[in-house]
């Protein structure tokens, strides 16, 4: 019988930010969404396992519900464990809290939050004005390391992480030192075992799923949990050579059961 994985094999609390982090996915999860996250296509846990883990996580503290994003620091001296580090973050120096990872996002931030529109007419800026925009962005932005707790919604903004980007390639993702790959493989192993068990072990069926013969005998409750292969092997026709001993008795029983099933 497969056992449900321990909650702390899948999730971990970050005390500084007071959030729950999914180890395999490497991002934060709201506590009330743990069950939905586990049964999603990402993990494919069975509902009963997800509910068991959800019940355990509900007891964990300290966890803020909802996350107190406005109290989070804009920069951290120590990187957040179990969360990837990105070395292509773009920090707008005039607005220290805003970090993005694409120059397009920085341009939109300047336009929407700070009203930076050097073009004095409608339509696309002329070549000289485009160069002015590029020069201004180059002057007020710098590349930083960053991390992101939630993948979307509140708390999905980037936080500046300690360290220097150096001569690194953009969009490269740095993994936390712990054995993340090993943990992901363990979780996938649980999933494979669960799927295999569902394929090879007879499950309890409703009356409309069973044949009339099983309904009449009431065997459904007795067959539940029995592996299919040994059960199918036991129904193989015995040898009809000889009429004595175990083989002869098995042959006689098999014929009698066959006649009974045919008449019924």
PDB file of N, CA and C in Angstrom, residues 23-24 82 175-186:
ATOM      1  N   UNK A  23       8.844  22.941  -3.031  1.00  0.00           N
ATOM      2  CA  UNK A  23      10.231  22.594  -3.346  1.00  0.00           C
ATOM      3  C   UNK A  23      10.422  22.217  -4.824  1.00  0.00           C
ATOM      4  N   UNK A  24       9.605  21.288  -5.388  1.00  0.00           N
ATOM      5  CA  UNK A  24       9.822  20.917  -6.792  1.00  0.00           C
ATOM      6  C   UNK A  24       9.597  22.077  -7.755  1.00  0.00           C
ATOM      7  N   UNK A  82      15.512  27.755  -1.893  1.00  0.00           N
ATOM      8  CA  UNK A  82      14.533  26.997  -2.686  1.00  0.00           C
ATOM      9  C   UNK A  82      13.891  27.828  -3.798  1.00  0.00           C
ATOM     10  N   UNK A 175      20.139  27.613  -9.640  1.00  0.00           N
ATOM     11  CA  UNK A 175      19.383  26.788  -8.704  1.00  0.00           C
ATOM     12  C   UNK A 175      19.968  26.893  -7.305  1.00  0.00           C
ATOM     13  N   UNK A 176      19.112  26.676  -6.343  1.00  0.00           N
ATOM     14  CA  UNK A 176      19.547  26.656  -4.957  1.00  0.00           C
ATOM     15  C   UNK A 176      20.470  25.461  -4.746  1.00  0.00           C
ATOM     16  N   UNK A 177      21.414  25.555  -3.805  1.00  0.00           N
ATOM     17  CA  UNK A 177      22.389  24.474  -3.632  1.00  0.00           C
ATOM     18  C   UNK A 177      21.785  23.131  -3.229  1.00  0.00           C
ATOM     19  N   UNK A 178      20.587  23.114  -2.639  1.00  0.00           N
ATOM     20  CA  UNK A 178      20.058  21.822  -2.190  1.00  0.00           C
ATOM     21  C   UNK A 178      19.690  20.943  -3.378  1.00  0.00           C
ATOM     22  N   UNK A 179      19.450  19.689  -3.123  1.00  0.00           N
ATOM     23  CA  UNK A 179      19.248  18.703  -4.198  1.00  0.00           C
ATOM     24  C   UNK A 179      17.838  18.814  -4.750  1.00  0.00           C
ATOM     25  N   UNK A 180      17.590  19.875  -5.529  1.00  0.00           N
ATOM     26  CA  UNK A 180      16.252  20.098  -6.082  1.00  0.00           C
ATOM     27  C   UNK A 180      15.905  19.023  -7.102  1.00  0.00           C
ATOM     28  N   UNK A 181      16.863  18.702  -7.954  1.00  0.00           N
ATOM     29  CA  UNK A 181      16.590  17.693  -8.983  1.00  0.00           C
ATOM     30  C   UNK A 181      16.238  16.345  -8.360  1.00  0.00           C
ATOM     31  N   UNK A 182      16.931  15.990  -7.298  1.00  0.00           N
ATOM     32  CA  UNK A 182      16.641  14.721  -6.627  1.00  0.00           C
ATOM     33  C   UNK A 182      15.245  14.723  -6.042  1.00  0.00           C
ATOM     34  N   UNK A 183      14.835  15.857  -5.456  1.00  0.00           N
ATOM     35  CA  UNK A 183      13.504  15.955  -4.870  1.00  0.00           C
ATOM     36  C   UNK A 183      12.428  15.847  -5.938  1.00  0.00           C
ATOM     37  N   UNK A 184      12.645  16.513  -7.067  1.00  0.00           N
ATOM     38  CA  UNK A 184      11.673  16.445  -8.162  1.00  0.00           C
ATOM     39  C   UNK A 184      11.508  15.002  -8.629  1.00  0.00           C
ATOM     40  N   UNK A 185      12.621  14.275  -8.739  1.00  0.00           N
ATOM     41  CA  UNK A 185      12.558  12.886  -9.185  1.00  0.00           C
ATOM     42  C   UNK A 185      11.823  12.020  -8.169  1.00  0.00           C
ATOM     43  N   UNK A 186      12.004  12.309  -6.868  1.00  0.00           N
ATOM     44  CA  UNK A 186      11.295  11.549  -5.842  1.00  0.00           C
ATOM     45  C   UNK A 186       9.791  11.763  -5.953  1.00  0.00           C
TER      46      UNK A 186
END
